[in-house]
Amino acid sequence: MIHIKTPEELAKMREAGRIVALAHDAVRTSIRAGMTSRELNAICERVITEAGATPSFKGLYGFPAAACISINDLLVHGIPDDTVLKEGDIVSVDFGACFEGYHGDSAWTYAVGEISEADRRLLQVSEQALFEGLKYARAGNRLTDISHAIGEYVFAHGCSIPRDYTGHGVGREVHEDPAVPNFGPAGHGVLLKPGMTIAVEPMVIAGRPQTRTLKDGWGVVTRDGSRTAHFEHTVAIANDGYEILTTLKKEEHPENG
């Protein structure tokens, strides 16, 4: 069941999203070669808790940390540990914050120092794919209009999308209906309505789309060892576009497809 958020609920989600954005800003300014993924996780958790929220992911389905930190060929759900970041790594940091019972969820992929031109292109394609999809995040469109736009952009740039992972609704729970695929035909799925809140999150692979789960039961890596990127915003659907909730400034975008 899809829950349409009231103005009061949206206000709480804006604050949750703002706190997520604060933590991402701290990651962006702190990430460097020589630090561990566990240290990055600690930064996320500290910012979230100091802002009066709780980490959405910690304990969710048994996950042991505040953030999923996934390096290079690790696509999603990386458990923070003592792995040391190296110059040239690309690191996806995915987490949420819960404020007064409502969640914000965002992922971003960061470069550690100077990265290769191929990795820079992967990040550019993946980030732009998010915004290509969001062009169709407006009341009156169908859910898979977003999916189709993401997939067509990624495929046109020679990258692939894993088949088993999607975006999702978000609000009182981290994961709510509907699932938001990252590829597929347009014109299907639920009709988008004002007050719907969804996390749109392209996960993009430079090589083939096949993945496997690590022995820890969480981390998902590419089978061919190719690198990955992950970009995600929580947004609210409006009549004339969408509002990004996981940001430090109000961002409304009425100029969509």
CSV table of C-alpha atoms in Angstrom, one decimal:
chain,number,residue,atom,x,y,z
A,1,MET,CA,0.0,0.0,0.0
A,2,ILE,CA,1.3,3.5,-0.9
A,3,HIS,CA,1.0,6.1,1.8
A,4,ILE,CA,0.3,9.7,0.6
A,5,LYS,CA,2.1,12.0,3.0
A,6,THR,CA,0.4,14.9,4.7
A,7,PRO,CA,2.1,18.3,4.8
A,8,GLU,CA,3.0,17.6,8.5
A,9,GLU,CA,4.6,14.3,7.5
A,10,LEU,CA,6.5,15.9,4.6
A,11,ALA,CA,7.9,18.5,7.1
A,12,LYS,CA,9.4,15.7,9.2
A,13,MET,CA,10.8,14.0,6.0
A,14,ARG,CA,12.4,17.3,5.0
A,15,GLU,CA,14.2,17.4,8.3
A,16,ALA,CA,15.2,13.8,8.1
A,17,GLY,CA,16.5,14.5,4.5
A,18,ARG,CA,18.3,17.6,5.7
A,19,ILE,CA,20.1,15.5,8.3
A,20,VAL,CA,21.1,12.9,5.7
A,21,ALA,CA,22.5,15.7,3.5
A,22,LEU,CA,24.5,17.1,6.5
A,23,ALA,CA,26.1,13.7,6.9
A,24,HIS,CA,26.8,13.4,3.2
A,25,ASP,CA,28.4,16.8,3.4
A,26,ALA,CA,30.7,15.6,6.2
A,27,VAL,CA,31.6,12.5,4.2
A,28,ARG,CA,32.4,14.6,1.1
A,29,THR,CA,34.8,16.8,3.1
A,30,SER,CA,36.4,14.0,5.1
A,31,ILE,CA,36.9,11.2,2.7
A,32,ARG,CA,40.6,10.6,1.9
A,33,ALA,CA,43.1,7.9,1.2
A,34,GLY,CA,44.3,6.2,4.4
A,35,MET,CA,41.0,6.3,6.3
A,36,THR,CA,38.9,3.2,6.8
A,37,SER,CA,35.4,2.5,5.9
A,38,ARG,CA,34.6,2.1,9.6
A,39,GLU,CA,35.8,5.6,10.1
A,40,LEU,CA,33.4,6.9,7.4
A,41,ASN,CA,30.6,5.0,9.0
A,42,ALA,CA,31.4,6.7,12.3
A,43,ILE,CA,31.2,10.1,10.7
A,44,CYS,CA,27.8,9.3,9.3
A,45,GLU,CA,26.5,8.1,12.6
A,46,ARG,CA,27.9,11.0,14.6
A,47,VAL,CA,26.3,13.6,12.4
A,48,ILE,CA,23.0,11.9,12.4
A,49,THR,CA,22.8,11.4,16.1
A,50,GLU,CA,24.1,14.9,16.9
A,51,ALA,CA,21.4,16.4,14.7
A,52,GLY,CA,18.7,14.6,16.8
A,53,ALA,CA,17.9,11.7,14.5
A,54,THR,CA,18.8,8.0,14.5
A,55,PRO,CA,20.5,6.0,11.8
A,56,SER,CA,17.8,4.3,9.7
A,57,PHE,CA,20.0,1.4,8.6
A,58,LYS,CA,21.5,0.4,11.9
A,59,GLY,CA,19.7,-2.9,12.9
A,60,LEU,CA,17.5,-2.8,9.8
A,61,TYR,CA,17.0,-6.5,8.8
A,62,GLY,CA,20.0,-7.0,11.1
A,63,PHE,CA,22.5,-4.7,9.3
A,64,PRO,CA,25.3,-3.9,11.8
A,65,ALA,CA,26.2,-0.4,10.9
A,66,ALA,CA,24.8,3.1,10.2
A,67,ALA,CA,25.9,3.2,6.6
A,68,CYS,CA,26.5,0.8,3.7
A,69,ILE,CA,29.9,1.6,2.4
A,70,SER,CA,30.7,-0.1,-0.9
A,71,ILE,CA,34.1,0.2,-2.6
A,72,ASN,CA,35.0,-0.2,-6.3
A,73,ASP,CA,33.3,-3.5,-7.5
A,74,LEU,CA,31.2,-3.7,-4.3
A,75,LEU,CA,27.8,-2.6,-5.6
A,76,VAL,CA,25.7,-2.3,-2.4
A,77,HIS,CA,25.4,-3.2,1.2
A,78,GLY,CA,29.1,-3.1,2.1
A,79,ILE,CA,29.6,-3.6,5.8
A,80,PRO,CA,32.1,-1.0,7.2
A,81,ASP,CA,35.3,-2.5,8.5
A,82,ASP,CA,39.0,-1.9,8.6
A,83,THR,CA,39.5,-1.7,4.9
A,84,VAL,CA,41.7,1.2,4.1
A,85,LEU,CA,40.7,3.5,1.3
A,86,LYS,CA,43.3,4.0,-1.4
A,87,GLU,CA,44.0,6.8,-3.9
A,88,GLY,CA,41.9,6.0,-7.0
A,89,ASP,CA,39.1,4.2,-5.2
A,90,ILE,CA,35.4,5.0,-5.7
A,91,VAL,CA,33.3,4.6,-2.6
A,92,SER,CA,29.5,4.5,-2.5
A,93,VAL,CA,28.1,5.7,0.9
A,94,ASP,CA,24.4,4.8,1.4
A,95,PHE,CA,22.5,5.6,4.6
A,96,GLY,CA,19.3,7.1,6.1
A,97,ALA,CA,18.2,9.1,9.1
A,98,CYS,CA,15.0,8.8,11.0
A,99,PHE,CA,13.5,12.0,12.5
A,100,GLU,CA,10.4,11.8,14.6
A,101,GLY,CA,9.4,8.5,13.0
A,102,TYR,CA,10.1,9.5,9.3
A,103,HIS,CA,13.1,8.5,7.2
A,104,GLY,CA,15.3,10.1,4.5
A,105,ASP,CA,17.5,7.9,2.4
A,106,SER,CA,20.4,8.9,0.1
A,107,ALA,CA,23.4,7.4,-1.5
A,108,TRP,CA,26.3,9.0,-3.3
A,109,THR,CA,29.6,7.8,-4.8
A,110,TYR,CA,32.8,9.6,-3.9
A,111,ALA,CA,36.2,9.7,-5.5
A,112,VAL,CA,39.2,9.1,-3.3
A,113,GLY,CA,41.8,11.5,-4.6
A,114,GLU,CA,42.5,11.3,-8.3
A,115,ILE,CA,40.5,8.6,-10.1
A,116,SER,CA,40.8,7.2,-13.6
A,117,GLU,CA,39.0,8.7,-16.5
A,118,ALA,CA,36.9,5.6,-16.9
A,119,ASP,CA,35.8,5.8,-13.3
A,120,ARG,CA,35.1,9.6,-13.6
A,121,ARG,CA,32.9,8.8,-16.6
A,122,LEU,CA,31.1,6.1,-14.6
A,123,LEU,CA,30.3,8.5,-11.8
A,124,GLN,CA,29.1,11.2,-14.3
A,125,VAL,CA,26.8,8.8,-16.1
A,126,SER,CA,25.4,7.4,-12.9
A,127,GLU,CA,24.7,10.7,-11.3
A,128,GLN,CA,23.1,12.1,-14.5
A,129,ALA,CA,21.0,8.9,-14.8
A,130,LEU,CA,19.4,9.9,-11.4
A,131,PHE,CA,18.4,13.3,-12.7
A,132,GLU,CA,17.3,11.9,-16.1
A,133,GLY,CA,14.8,9.7,-14.2
A,134,LEU,CA,13.7,12.5,-11.9
A,135,LYS,CA,12.7,14.6,-15.0
A,136,TYR,CA,9.6,12.3,-15.0
A,137,ALA,CA,8.9,12.4,-11.3
A,138,ARG,CA,5.7,14.4,-11.3
A,139,ALA,CA,2.0,13.9,-10.7
A,140,GLY,CA,0.2,12.3,-13.7
A,141,ASN,CA,3.2,10.3,-14.9
A,142,ARG,CA,3.5,6.6,-14.4
A,143,LEU,CA,6.2,5.1,-12.1
A,144,THR,CA,8.1,3.4,-14.9
A,145,ASP,CA,8.4,6.6,-16.8
A,146,ILE,CA,11.2,7.3,-14.3
A,147,SER,CA,12.6,3.7,-14.7
A,148,HIS,CA,12.7,4.0,-18.5
A,149,ALA,CA,14.5,7.3,-18.5
A,150,ILE,CA,17.2,6.0,-16.2
A,151,GLY,CA,17.7,2.8,-18.1
A,152,GLU,CA,17.9,4.3,-21.5
A,153,TYR,CA,20.4,6.9,-20.4
A,154,VAL,CA,22.6,4.3,-18.8
A,155,PHE,CA,22.5,1.8,-21.7
A,156,ALA,CA,23.1,4.6,-24.2
A,157,HIS,CA,26.4,5.3,-22.4
A,158,GLY,CA,27.6,1.7,-22.5
A,159,CYS,CA,27.0,0.8,-18.9
A,160,SER,CA,24.7,-1.8,-17.3
A,161,ILE,CA,22.2,-2.0,-14.5
A,162,PRO,CA,21.9,-4.9,-12.0
A,163,ARG,CA,18.5,-6.7,-12.4
A,164,ASP,CA,17.7,-7.4,-8.7
A,165,TYR,CA,18.0,-4.0,-7.1
A,166,THR,CA,15.5,-1.1,-7.2
A,167,GLY,CA,14.6,2.1,-5.6
A,168,HIS,CA,11.6,2.2,-3.3
A,169,GLY,CA,9.0,4.2,-1.4
A,170,VAL,CA,10.1,5.8,1.8
A,171,GLY,CA,8.4,7.4,4.8
A,172,ARG,CA,7.4,5.9,8.1
A,173,GLU,CA,9.5,2.9,7.0
A,174,VAL,CA,12.8,2.9,5.2
A,175,HIS,CA,11.4,0.6,2.5
A,176,GLU,CA,7.8,1.2,1.5
A,177,ASP,CA,5.7,0.5,-1.7
A,178,PRO,CA,6.3,1.0,-4.5
A,179,ALA,CA,9.5,-0.6,-5.8
A,180,VAL,CA,11.1,1.8,-8.3
A,181,PRO,CA,13.0,-0.1,-11.1
A,182,ASN,CA,16.0,1.4,-12.9
A,183,PHE,CA,15.0,0.2,-16.3
A,184,GLY,CA,12.0,-1.1,-18.3
A,185,PRO,CA,9.3,0.2,-20.6
A,186,ALA,CA,7.6,3.5,-19.9
A,187,GLY,CA,3.9,4.0,-19.1
A,188,HIS,CA,3.5,1.2,-16.5
A,189,GLY,CA,3.2,1.0,-12.7
A,190,VAL,CA,1.3,3.3,-10.3
A,191,LEU,CA,0.1,6.7,-11.3
A,192,LEU,CA,2.3,9.3,-9.5
A,193,LYS,CA,0.3,11.5,-7.1
A,194,PRO,CA,1.2,14.6,-5.0
A,195,GLY,CA,2.5,13.5,-1.6
A,196,MET,CA,4.1,10.3,-2.7
A,197,THR,CA,7.7,10.0,-1.5
A,198,ILE,CA,10.1,7.7,-3.2
A,199,ALA,CA,13.9,7.0,-3.2
A,200,VAL,CA,15.1,6.9,-6.7
A,201,GLU,CA,18.5,5.2,-6.9
A,202,PRO,CA,20.3,4.2,-10.1
A,203,MET,CA,23.0,1.5,-9.4
A,204,VAL,CA,25.2,1.4,-12.4
A,205,ILE,CA,27.9,-1.1,-13.5
A,206,ALA,CA,30.7,-0.3,-15.9
A,207,GLY,CA,30.7,-3.9,-17.1
A,208,ARG,CA,28.2,-6.8,-17.2
A,209,PRO,CA,25.1,-6.7,-14.9
A,210,GLN,CA,25.6,-10.0,-13.2
A,211,THR,CA,26.3,-9.9,-9.4
A,212,ARG,CA,26.9,-12.2,-6.5
A,213,THR,CA,26.5,-11.9,-2.7
A,214,LEU,CA,29.5,-12.2,-0.5
A,215,LYS,CA,29.8,-14.8,2.3
A,216,ASP,CA,28.9,-12.2,4.9
A,217,GLY,CA,25.4,-12.3,3.4
A,218,TRP,CA,25.3,-8.5,2.8
A,219,GLY,CA,27.8,-7.2,0.3
A,220,VAL,CA,27.0,-7.6,-3.4
A,221,VAL,CA,29.9,-7.5,-5.9
A,222,THR,CA,30.0,-7.6,-9.7
A,223,ARG,CA,30.9,-11.0,-11.1
A,224,ASP,CA,33.3,-9.6,-13.7
A,225,GLY,CA,35.0,-7.3,-11.2
A,226,SER,CA,33.9,-4.2,-12.9
A,227,ARG,CA,33.4,-1.0,-11.0
A,228,THR,CA,30.1,0.4,-9.8
A,229,ALA,CA,28.4,3.6,-8.8
A,230,HIS,CA,25.3,4.4,-6.8
A,231,PHE,CA,23.4,7.7,-6.6
A,232,GLU,CA,20.1,8.2,-4.7
A,233,HIS,CA,17.8,11.0,-3.5
A,234,THR,CA,14.5,10.8,-1.6
A,235,VAL,CA,12.0,13.0,-3.4
A,236,ALA,CA,8.4,14.1,-2.9
A,237,ILE,CA,6.1,14.1,-5.9
A,238,ALA,CA,4.3,17.4,-6.6
A,239,ASN,CA,1.8,18.5,-9.3
A,240,ASP,CA,4.4,20.3,-11.3
A,241,GLY,CA,7.5,18.2,-10.6
A,242,TYR,CA,9.4,16.9,-7.6
A,243,GLU,CA,11.1,18.2,-4.5
A,244,ILE,CA,14.4,16.7,-3.4
A,245,LEU,CA,14.2,16.1,0.4
A,246,THR,CA,17.7,14.8,1.0
A,247,THR,CA,19.4,18.2,0.5
A,248,LEU,CA,20.6,21.1,2.5
A,249,LYS,CA,18.6,23.6,0.5
A,250,LYS,CA,15.1,23.5,-0.8
A,251,GLU,CA,15.1,22.1,-4.4
A,252,GLU,CA,11.9,22.0,-6.4
A,253,HIS,CA,12.0,21.1,-10.0
A,254,PRO,CA,8.9,21.9,-12.1
A,255,GLU,CA,10.6,21.7,-15.5
A,256,ASN,CA,10.3,17.9,-16.0
A,257,GLY,CA,9.1,15.6,-18.8
